[in-house]
Short mmCIF file of C-alpha atoms in Angstrom, two decimals:
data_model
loop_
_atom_site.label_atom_id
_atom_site.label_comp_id
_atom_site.label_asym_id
_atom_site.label_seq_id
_atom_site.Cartn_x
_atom_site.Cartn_y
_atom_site.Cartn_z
CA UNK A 1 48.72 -17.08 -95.90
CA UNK A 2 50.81 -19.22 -98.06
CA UNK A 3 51.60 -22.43 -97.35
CA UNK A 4 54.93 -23.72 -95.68
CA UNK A 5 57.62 -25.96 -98.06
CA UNK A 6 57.84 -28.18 -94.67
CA UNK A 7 54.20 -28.48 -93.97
CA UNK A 8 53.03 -29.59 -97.15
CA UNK A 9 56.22 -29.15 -100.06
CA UNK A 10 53.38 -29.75 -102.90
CA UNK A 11 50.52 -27.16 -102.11
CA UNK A 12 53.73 -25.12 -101.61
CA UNK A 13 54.74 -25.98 -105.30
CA UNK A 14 51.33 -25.58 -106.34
CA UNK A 15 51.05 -22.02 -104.96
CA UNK A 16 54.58 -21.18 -106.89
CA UNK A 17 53.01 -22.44 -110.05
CA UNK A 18 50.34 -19.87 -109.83
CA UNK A 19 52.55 -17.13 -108.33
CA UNK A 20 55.07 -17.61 -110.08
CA UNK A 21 55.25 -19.68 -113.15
CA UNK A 22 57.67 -19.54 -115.11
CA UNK A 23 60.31 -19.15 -112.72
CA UNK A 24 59.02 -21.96 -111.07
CA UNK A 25 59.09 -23.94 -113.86
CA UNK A 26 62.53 -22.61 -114.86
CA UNK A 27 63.84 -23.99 -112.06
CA UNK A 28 62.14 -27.21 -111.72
CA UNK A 29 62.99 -28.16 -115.76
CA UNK A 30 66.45 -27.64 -114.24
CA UNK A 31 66.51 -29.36 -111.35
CA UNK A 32 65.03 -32.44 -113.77
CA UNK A 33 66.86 -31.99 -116.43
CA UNK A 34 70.29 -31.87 -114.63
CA UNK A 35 69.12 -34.75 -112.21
CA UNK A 36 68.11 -36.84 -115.11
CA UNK A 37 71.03 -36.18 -116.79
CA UNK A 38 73.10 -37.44 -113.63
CA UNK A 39 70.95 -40.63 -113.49
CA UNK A 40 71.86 -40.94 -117.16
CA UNK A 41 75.94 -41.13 -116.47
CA UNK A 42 75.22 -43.57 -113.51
CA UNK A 43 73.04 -45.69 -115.67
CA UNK A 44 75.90 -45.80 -118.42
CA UNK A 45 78.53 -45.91 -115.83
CA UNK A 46 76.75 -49.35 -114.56
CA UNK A 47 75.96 -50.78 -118.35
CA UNK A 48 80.03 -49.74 -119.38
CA UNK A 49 80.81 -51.83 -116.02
CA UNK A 50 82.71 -48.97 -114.67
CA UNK A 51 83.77 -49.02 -110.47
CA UNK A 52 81.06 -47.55 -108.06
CA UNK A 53 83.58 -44.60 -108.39
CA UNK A 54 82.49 -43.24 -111.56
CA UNK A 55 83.13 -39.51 -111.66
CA UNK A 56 80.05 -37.78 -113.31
CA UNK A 57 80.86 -35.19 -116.25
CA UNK A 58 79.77 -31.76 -114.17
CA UNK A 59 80.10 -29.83 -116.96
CA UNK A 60 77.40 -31.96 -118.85
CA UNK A 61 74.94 -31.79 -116.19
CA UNK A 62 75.10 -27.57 -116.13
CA UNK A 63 74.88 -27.77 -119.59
CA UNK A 64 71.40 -29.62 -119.24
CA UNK A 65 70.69 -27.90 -116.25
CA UNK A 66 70.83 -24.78 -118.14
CA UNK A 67 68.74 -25.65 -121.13
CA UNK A 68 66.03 -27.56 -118.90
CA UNK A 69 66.02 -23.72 -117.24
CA UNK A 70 66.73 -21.45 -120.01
CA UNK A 71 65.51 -23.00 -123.09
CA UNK A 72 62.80 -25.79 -122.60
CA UNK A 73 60.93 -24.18 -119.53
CA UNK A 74 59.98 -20.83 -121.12
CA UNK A 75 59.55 -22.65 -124.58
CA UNK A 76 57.36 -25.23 -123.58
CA UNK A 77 55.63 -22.91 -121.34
CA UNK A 78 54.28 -20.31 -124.23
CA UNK A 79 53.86 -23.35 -126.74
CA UNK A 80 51.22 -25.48 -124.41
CA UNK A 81 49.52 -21.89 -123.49
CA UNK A 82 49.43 -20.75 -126.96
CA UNK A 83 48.05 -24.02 -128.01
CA UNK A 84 45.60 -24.36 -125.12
CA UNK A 85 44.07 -20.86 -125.83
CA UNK A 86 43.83 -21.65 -129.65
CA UNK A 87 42.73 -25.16 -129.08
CA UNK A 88 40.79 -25.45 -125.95
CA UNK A 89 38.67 -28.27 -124.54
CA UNK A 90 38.88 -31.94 -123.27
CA UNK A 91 36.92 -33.53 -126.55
CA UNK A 92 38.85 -36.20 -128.50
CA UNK A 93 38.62 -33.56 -131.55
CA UNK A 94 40.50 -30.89 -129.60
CA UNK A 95 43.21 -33.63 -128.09
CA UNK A 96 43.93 -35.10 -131.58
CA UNK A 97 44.63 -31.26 -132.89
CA UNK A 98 46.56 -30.03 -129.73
CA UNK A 99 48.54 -33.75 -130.34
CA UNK A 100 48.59 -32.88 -134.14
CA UNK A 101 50.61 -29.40 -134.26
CA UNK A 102 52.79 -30.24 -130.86
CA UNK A 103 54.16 -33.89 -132.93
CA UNK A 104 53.94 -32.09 -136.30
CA UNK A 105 55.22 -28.67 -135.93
CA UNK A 106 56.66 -28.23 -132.23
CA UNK A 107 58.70 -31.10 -131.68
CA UNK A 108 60.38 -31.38 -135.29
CA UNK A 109 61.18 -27.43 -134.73
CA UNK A 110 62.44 -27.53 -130.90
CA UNK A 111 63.99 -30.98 -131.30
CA UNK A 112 66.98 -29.74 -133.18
CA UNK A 113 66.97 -26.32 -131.38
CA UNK A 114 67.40 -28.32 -128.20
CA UNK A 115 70.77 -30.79 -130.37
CA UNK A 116 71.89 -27.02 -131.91
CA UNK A 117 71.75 -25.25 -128.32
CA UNK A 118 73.60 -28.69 -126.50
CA UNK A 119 76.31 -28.51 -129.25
CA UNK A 120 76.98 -24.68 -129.14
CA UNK A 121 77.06 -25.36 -125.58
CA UNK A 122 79.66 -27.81 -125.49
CA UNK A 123 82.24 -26.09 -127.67
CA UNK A 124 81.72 -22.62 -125.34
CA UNK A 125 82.54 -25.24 -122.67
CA UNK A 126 85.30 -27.01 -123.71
CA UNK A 127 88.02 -24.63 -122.99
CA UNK A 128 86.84 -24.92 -119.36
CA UNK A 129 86.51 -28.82 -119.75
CA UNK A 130 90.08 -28.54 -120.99
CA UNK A 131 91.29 -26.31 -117.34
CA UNK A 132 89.18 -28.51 -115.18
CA UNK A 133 90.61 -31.34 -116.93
CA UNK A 134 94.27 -30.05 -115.76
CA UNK A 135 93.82 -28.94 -112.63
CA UNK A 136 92.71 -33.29 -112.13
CA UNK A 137 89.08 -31.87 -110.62
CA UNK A 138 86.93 -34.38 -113.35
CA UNK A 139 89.91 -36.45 -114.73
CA UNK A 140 87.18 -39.33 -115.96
CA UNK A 141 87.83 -41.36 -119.16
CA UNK A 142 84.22 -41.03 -120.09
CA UNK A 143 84.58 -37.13 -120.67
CA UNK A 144 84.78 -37.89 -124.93
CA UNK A 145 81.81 -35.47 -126.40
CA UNK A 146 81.73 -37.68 -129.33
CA UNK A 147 80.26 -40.71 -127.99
CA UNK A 148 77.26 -41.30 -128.71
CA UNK A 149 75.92 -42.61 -125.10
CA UNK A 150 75.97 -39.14 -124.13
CA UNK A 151 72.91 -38.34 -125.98
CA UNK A 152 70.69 -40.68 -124.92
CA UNK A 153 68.93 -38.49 -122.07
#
C-alpha cells in the first residue's frame, strides 16, 4: 500500500521519487523555482523600500516555474544519472571527478542555456505582459525586464 500525503507527506514524496521520477521532480523544480522566484521579488520589493503592497511580476514567476519544470528537472536529472553510472562511488577520487565535469563541463554549458531559454521566454511573453499590463491586472512599476535585480534568483 502506498503511503498517504496526510499521514506522512515525505515517505509519500519518497515513494513518488521512485515511482515516478521525473515527473516528480518536474514538478517539485517548479514548485521551487517559481516559489523562489516569488521570495526573490519580495526580497527586492523590501531592499527597493517598496509598500507591503508590492504586486509580484506573475508572468516572471511562470516563466521560472516553467524552466524549473521543463528545462532544469529533466536536465539535471539525466546529467547526475549519467555521471553517477560513469563515475560511481563515495571515495574522494570519484567526488573530485563527478565535481570536476559537473563545474567544468555541465554548468558552463547549462548556465547560458538556462539565461538563453529565460530571454526567449520573456520576449514570447511580452505581448501578453503588454495585454495584462492594459487590462491594469499587474500594473507594478517594477515590471522593466532590463533591470538587472531581476536576475539575481
Amino acid at each position: 500500500a502506498s503511503p498517504s500525503i496526510l499521514r506522512n507527506p515525505l515517505q509519500w514524496y519518497v515513494t513518488k521519487l521512485d515511482t515516478h521520477p521525473i515527473t516528480t521532480k518536474c514538478i517539485s523544480s517548479g514548485l521551487i523555482s517559481g516559489s523562489g522566484d516569488l521570495l526573490c521579488q519580495s526580497i527586492i520589493a523590501k531592499r527597493k523600500q517598496q509598500s507591503t503592497s508590492h504586486e509580484f511580476d506573475w508572468m516572471r514567476t511562470l516563466r521560472f516555474t516553467l524552466l524549473g519544470s521543463f528545462l532544469v528537472a529533466p536536465t539535471v536529472h539525466s546529467w547526475y544519472g549519467q555521471l553517477m553510472s560513469r563515475i560511481p562511488g563515495t571515495s574522494i577520487s570519484a567526488i573530485m571527478k563527478r565535481l570536476f565535469f559537473d563545474q567544468g563541463l555541465f554548468a558552463p554549458l547549462f548556465t547560458p542555456t538556462f539565461i538563453s531559454m529565460l530571454t526567449v521566454l520573456e520576449h514570447l511573453s511580452s505581448p501578453l505582459d503588454q495585454v495584462v499590463e492594459e487590462k491594469g491586472v499587474n500594473n507594478n512599476d517594477s515590471n522593466n525586464h532590463n533591470n538587472p535585480d531581476l536576475y539575481t534568483h
